[in-house]
Amino acid sequence: MGAVASVQVELPKRLTSSELEVRHCAHAPRADPAMSLPLPIPTPDSSAPVRSMLLAEAPIPDRAALLDCMRGLCDHRLHALTWMESLGDAPDLLYARCCCDAAPALHGLLRARLPALRRTLRRYRRIRSGVSDPHRAASCVVMTRVPTRNAAQAQSRADAAFAALQDGAHALRGLIAAHLYLSDDGRTLLECTEWHSAEAQRRAMQREPERLPLAADRAASVRRFRPRTLVLRCDGTTPVHLHA
């Protein structure tokens, strides 16, 4: 496990789209080519390593304790770690992104070091991703979970959701980026959208709900969060931005 030289906390710096793809080791995959909405959004190149994501409810009030638990993550090819502060009654979320082949080890490390996450920690893989406004900071992240029968249905719904985002003369006002993930068991489709503000997302839902079909689904669980940023510095590496 790599040693941690120093730990720096940056609050209340807000997450930017470019920080979502922070990488810290030479073997980390390159970011996807720049994409924009509502232009066609290609599925990520099948020859590139598939990114995985781990998500868990995070009932840990002390962010410094989170950093202490994360010592050694540099050996697990972590791309980003985001603490999602709930804007409603839902628990906060811990959102970790890594290489696909590193997901099992990272999953095990989080379970071992943060026992409070064990019940809700789940692994996902990314299946669609697009960026509309990479130069604006996100102050709201909306997590939408939709139950699915299997991976095939989830992929079909993900494709339809991205088509809906593109079905208009203009990009949705306030939308920064959209990422879709499939759970390991194929039973949950997760949509993560970044917005300039929570109000921008609410206005989009009121004015053009057909362009956000997953969030408009009555069976969906829709939660809003505020991203926070922490920085974990590792020996011999670029600082890893931990969005908490």
GROMACS .gro file of C-alpha atoms in nm:
model
  244
    1MET     CA    1   0.000   0.000   0.000
    2GLY     CA    2   0.139   0.342  -0.087
    3ALA     CA    3   0.219   0.573   0.200
    4VAL     CA    4   0.042   0.903   0.239
    5ALA     CA    5   0.284   1.196   0.261
    6SER     CA    6   0.032   1.461   0.355
    7VAL     CA    7  -0.340   1.520   0.371
    8GLN     CA    8  -0.499   1.851   0.279
    9VAL     CA    9  -0.865   1.941   0.320
   10GLU     CA   10  -1.019   2.194   0.082
   11LEU     CA   11  -1.362   2.315   0.182
   12PRO     CA   12  -1.595   2.445   0.059
   13LYS     CA   13  -1.444   2.418  -0.290
   14ARG     CA   14  -1.704   2.283  -0.529
   15LEU     CA   15  -1.660   2.003  -0.774
   16THR     CA   16  -1.600   2.091  -1.138
   17SER     CA   17  -1.665   1.860  -1.431
   18SER     CA   18  -1.296   1.842  -1.515
   19GLU     CA   19  -1.220   1.718  -1.163
   20LEU     CA   20  -1.447   1.419  -1.213
   21GLU     CA   21  -1.175   1.253  -1.422
   22VAL     CA   22  -0.879   1.306  -1.184
   23ARG     CA   23  -0.620   1.031  -1.227
   24HIS     CA   24  -0.319   0.962  -1.010
   25CYS     CA   25  -0.110   0.684  -1.164
   26ALA     CA   26   0.053   0.630  -1.501
   27HIS     CA   27  -0.162   0.325  -1.569
   28ALA     CA   28  -0.496   0.499  -1.526
   29PRO     CA   29  -0.706   0.510  -1.847
   30ARG     CA   30  -0.728   0.828  -2.048
   31ALA     CA   31  -1.044   1.033  -2.022
   32ASP     CA   32  -1.307   0.986  -2.288
   33PRO     CA   33  -1.289   1.225  -2.586
   34ALA     CA   34  -1.473   1.553  -2.526
   35MET     CA   35  -1.846   1.513  -2.583
   36SER     CA   36  -2.128   1.761  -2.583
   37LEU     CA   37  -2.504   1.760  -2.560
   38PRO     CA   38  -2.736   1.764  -2.750
   39LEU     CA   39  -2.499   1.639  -3.024
   40PRO     CA   40  -2.475   1.258  -3.066
   41ILE     CA   41  -2.294   1.096  -2.774
   42PRO     CA   42  -2.100   0.780  -2.864
   43THR     CA   43  -2.073   0.489  -2.624
   44PRO     CA   44  -1.723   0.486  -2.471
   45ASP     CA   45  -1.470   0.302  -2.687
   46SER     CA   46  -1.499  -0.070  -2.617
   47SER     CA   47  -1.120  -0.107  -2.638
   48ALA     CA   48  -1.069   0.132  -2.344
   49PRO     CA   49  -1.078   0.005  -1.983
   50VAL     CA   50  -1.432   0.024  -1.848
   51ARG     CA   51  -1.458   0.251  -1.547
   52SER     CA   52  -1.624   0.119  -1.236
   53MET     CA   53  -1.797   0.312  -0.963
   54LEU     CA   54  -1.881   0.227  -0.605
   55LEU     CA   55  -2.168   0.396  -0.423
   56ALA     CA   56  -2.273   0.378  -0.060
   57GLU     CA   57  -2.480   0.570   0.190
   58ALA     CA   58  -2.227   0.750   0.406
   59PRO     CA   59  -2.340   0.814   0.765
   60ILE     CA   60  -1.999   0.954   0.860
   61PRO     CA   61  -2.018   1.316   0.981
   62ASP     CA   62  -1.643   1.370   1.022
   63ARG     CA   63  -1.475   1.419   0.682
   64ALA     CA   64  -1.133   1.411   0.846
   65ALA     CA   65  -1.213   1.056   0.958
   66LEU     CA   66  -1.291   0.969   0.597
   67LEU     CA   67  -0.947   1.090   0.487
   68ASP     CA   68  -0.782   0.888   0.762
   69CYS     CA   69  -0.964   0.577   0.640
   70MET     CA   70  -0.855   0.640   0.281
   71ARG     CA   71  -0.481   0.605   0.343
   72GLY     CA   72  -0.341   0.364   0.085
   73LEU     CA   73  -0.601   0.427  -0.185
   74CYS     CA   74  -0.327   0.539  -0.424
   75ASP     CA   75  -0.247   0.171  -0.475
   76HIS     CA   76  -0.600   0.108  -0.597
   77ARG     CA   77  -0.602   0.335  -0.904
   78LEU     CA   78  -0.864   0.564  -0.761
   79HIS     CA   79  -0.988   0.826  -1.008
   80ALA     CA   80  -1.222   1.025  -0.788
   81LEU     CA   81  -1.392   1.003  -0.452
   82THR     CA   82  -1.692   1.226  -0.398
   83TRP     CA   83  -1.871   1.297  -0.073
   84MET     CA   84  -2.227   1.386  -0.172
   85GLU     CA   85  -2.394   1.603   0.091
   86SER     CA   86  -2.768   1.536   0.081
   87LEU     CA   87  -2.996   1.828  -0.002
   88GLY     CA   88  -3.296   1.646   0.142
   89ASP     CA   89  -3.385   1.376   0.392
   90ALA     CA   90  -3.175   1.105   0.224
   91PRO     CA   91  -2.838   1.003   0.374
   92ASP     CA   92  -2.517   1.146   0.232
   93LEU     CA   93  -2.345   0.937  -0.036
   94LEU     CA   94  -1.988   0.824  -0.090
   95TYR     CA   95  -1.915   0.801  -0.465
   96ALA     CA   96  -1.585   0.636  -0.567
   97ARG     CA   97  -1.464   0.592  -0.926
   98CYS     CA   98  -1.181   0.364  -1.031
   99CYS     CA   99  -1.053   0.132  -1.305
  100CYS     CA  100  -1.269  -0.174  -1.363
  101ASP     CA  101  -0.994  -0.418  -1.261
  102ALA     CA  102  -0.931  -0.223  -0.940
  103ALA     CA  103  -1.295  -0.227  -0.828
  104PRO     CA  104  -1.283  -0.555  -0.627
  105ALA     CA  105  -0.978  -0.443  -0.427
  106LEU     CA  106  -1.123  -0.097  -0.364
  107HIS     CA  107  -1.455  -0.253  -0.266
  108GLY     CA  108  -1.277  -0.473  -0.014
  109LEU     CA  109  -1.075  -0.184   0.125
  110LEU     CA  110  -1.379   0.037   0.177
  111ARG     CA  111  -1.568  -0.246   0.347
  112ALA     CA  112  -1.273  -0.317   0.577
  113ARG     CA  113  -1.197   0.043   0.673
  114LEU     CA  114  -1.548   0.187   0.678
  115PRO     CA  115  -1.776  -0.077   0.835
  116ALA     CA  116  -2.067   0.168   0.833
  117LEU     CA  117  -2.075   0.140   0.452
  118ARG     CA  118  -2.099  -0.238   0.429
  119ARG     CA  119  -2.478  -0.262   0.413
  120THR     CA  120  -2.521  -0.015   0.126
  121LEU     CA  121  -2.192  -0.037  -0.069
  122ARG     CA  122  -2.260  -0.140  -0.430
  123ARG     CA  123  -2.047  -0.170  -0.744
  124TYR     CA  124  -2.149  -0.025  -1.081
  125ARG     CA  125  -1.990   0.001  -1.426
  126ARG     CA  126  -2.030   0.300  -1.654
  127ILE     CA  127  -2.226   0.241  -1.976
  128ARG     CA  128  -2.291   0.593  -2.109
  129SER     CA  129  -2.137   0.933  -2.043
  130GLY     CA  130  -2.156   1.284  -2.187
  131VAL     CA  131  -2.055   1.639  -2.099
  132SER     CA  132  -2.256   1.946  -2.196
  133ASP     CA  133  -2.073   2.231  -2.020
  134PRO     CA  134  -1.724   2.132  -1.896
  135HIS     CA  135  -1.630   2.484  -1.787
  136ARG     CA  136  -1.903   2.537  -1.527
  137ALA     CA  137  -1.892   2.420  -1.168
  138ALA     CA  138  -2.161   2.184  -1.045
  139SER     CA  139  -2.334   2.279  -0.722
  140CYS     CA  140  -2.593   2.000  -0.749
  141VAL     CA  141  -2.563   1.632  -0.844
  142VAL     CA  142  -2.883   1.436  -0.899
  143MET     CA  143  -2.873   1.059  -0.847
  144THR     CA  144  -3.160   0.869  -1.010
  145ARG     CA  145  -3.195   0.494  -0.953
  146VAL     CA  146  -3.431   0.289  -1.169
  147PRO     CA  147  -3.496  -0.084  -1.115
  148THR     CA  148  -3.437  -0.303  -1.421
  149ARG     CA  149  -3.495  -0.670  -1.503
  150ASN     CA  150  -3.149  -0.732  -1.645
  151ALA     CA  151  -2.848  -0.572  -1.814
  152ALA     CA  152  -3.010  -0.575  -2.158
  153GLN     CA  153  -3.309  -0.373  -2.038
  154ALA     CA  154  -3.081  -0.135  -1.851
  155GLN     CA  155  -2.871  -0.071  -2.162
  156SER     CA  156  -3.184  -0.010  -2.367
  157ARG     CA  157  -3.315   0.241  -2.114
  158ALA     CA  158  -2.976   0.412  -2.092
  159ASP     CA  159  -2.965   0.452  -2.470
  160ALA     CA  160  -3.318   0.592  -2.471
  161ALA     CA  161  -3.233   0.835  -2.191
  162PHE     CA  162  -2.936   0.973  -2.383
  163ALA     CA  163  -3.143   0.999  -2.699
  164ALA     CA  164  -3.398   1.202  -2.504
  165LEU     CA  165  -3.128   1.438  -2.380
  166GLN     CA  166  -3.030   1.502  -2.741
  167ASP     CA  167  -3.386   1.540  -2.867
  168GLY     CA  168  -3.406   1.917  -2.875
  169ALA     CA  169  -3.276   2.227  -3.046
  170HIS     CA  170  -3.069   2.318  -2.742
  171ALA     CA  171  -2.899   2.158  -2.445
  172LEU     CA  172  -3.098   2.152  -2.124
  173ARG     CA  173  -3.029   2.478  -1.943
  174GLY     CA  174  -2.817   2.420  -1.637
  175LEU     CA  175  -2.708   2.065  -1.730
  176ILE     CA  176  -2.333   2.011  -1.706
  177ALA     CA  177  -2.289   1.635  -1.753
  178ALA     CA  178  -2.471   1.302  -1.746
  179HIS     CA  179  -2.330   0.959  -1.660
  180LEU     CA  180  -2.516   0.626  -1.655
  181TYR     CA  181  -2.407   0.320  -1.460
  182LEU     CA  182  -2.528  -0.039  -1.432
  183SER     CA  183  -2.509  -0.231  -1.106
  184ASP     CA  184  -2.308  -0.553  -1.095
  185ASP     CA  185  -2.624  -0.763  -1.073
  186GLY     CA  186  -2.789  -0.581  -1.366
  187ARG     CA  187  -3.091  -0.488  -1.153
  188THR     CA  188  -3.031  -0.114  -1.108
  189LEU     CA  189  -2.969   0.161  -1.362
  190LEU     CA  190  -2.811   0.468  -1.202
  191GLU     CA  191  -2.815   0.809  -1.368
  192CYS     CA  192  -2.581   1.073  -1.228
  193THR     CA  193  -2.644   1.424  -1.366
  194GLU     CA  194  -2.449   1.737  -1.274
  195TRP     CA  195  -2.625   2.075  -1.266
  196HIS     CA  196  -2.540   2.440  -1.209
  197SER     CA  197  -2.795   2.432  -0.926
  198ALA     CA  198  -3.076   2.225  -0.779
  199GLU     CA  199  -3.321   2.487  -0.907
  200ALA     CA  200  -3.193   2.437  -1.264
  201GLN     CA  201  -3.275   2.067  -1.241
  202ARG     CA  202  -3.621   2.136  -1.102
  203ARG     CA  203  -3.695   2.384  -1.383
  204ALA     CA  204  -3.581   2.130  -1.643
  205MET     CA  205  -3.813   1.869  -1.492
  206GLN     CA  206  -4.105   2.113  -1.500
  207ARG     CA  207  -4.048   2.243  -1.853
  208GLU     CA  208  -3.911   1.941  -2.041
  209PRO     CA  209  -3.966   1.622  -1.838
  210GLU     CA  210  -3.962   1.415  -2.157
  211ARG     CA  211  -3.591   1.488  -2.189
  212LEU     CA  212  -3.524   1.341  -1.844
  213PRO     CA  213  -3.724   1.016  -1.871
  214LEU     CA  214  -3.542   0.833  -1.592
  215ALA     CA  215  -3.594   1.107  -1.334
  216ALA     CA  216  -3.958   1.134  -1.449
  217ASP     CA  217  -4.018   0.760  -1.402
  218ARG     CA  218  -4.254   0.701  -1.108
  219ALA     CA  219  -4.057   0.391  -1.012
  220ALA     CA  220  -3.734   0.590  -0.985
  221SER     CA  221  -3.561   0.708  -0.670
  222VAL     CA  222  -3.441   1.067  -0.728
  223ARG     CA  223  -3.210   1.237  -0.478
  224ARG     CA  224  -3.021   1.568  -0.491
  225PHE     CA  225  -2.676   1.624  -0.343
  226ARG     CA  226  -2.409   1.892  -0.307
  227PRO     CA  227  -2.054   1.772  -0.395
  228ARG     CA  228  -1.766   1.856  -0.163
  229THR     CA  229  -1.391   1.830  -0.230
  230LEU     CA  230  -1.107   1.681  -0.029
  231VAL     CA  231  -0.749   1.630  -0.148
  232LEU     CA  232  -0.536   1.328  -0.064
  233ARG     CA  233  -0.165   1.366  -0.156
  234CYS     CA  234   0.035   1.051  -0.220
  235ASP     CA  235   0.409   0.992  -0.251
  236GLY     CA  236   0.528   1.011  -0.611
  237THR     CA  237   0.186   1.090  -0.754
  238THR     CA  238  -0.032   1.378  -0.855
  239PRO     CA  239  -0.270   1.478  -0.573
  240VAL     CA  240  -0.593   1.283  -0.591
  241HIS     CA  241  -0.899   1.504  -0.555
  242LEU     CA  242  -1.145   1.337  -0.325
  243HIS     CA  243  -1.481   1.503  -0.376
  244ALA     CA  244  -1.634   1.492  -0.036
   0.00000   0.00000   0.00000
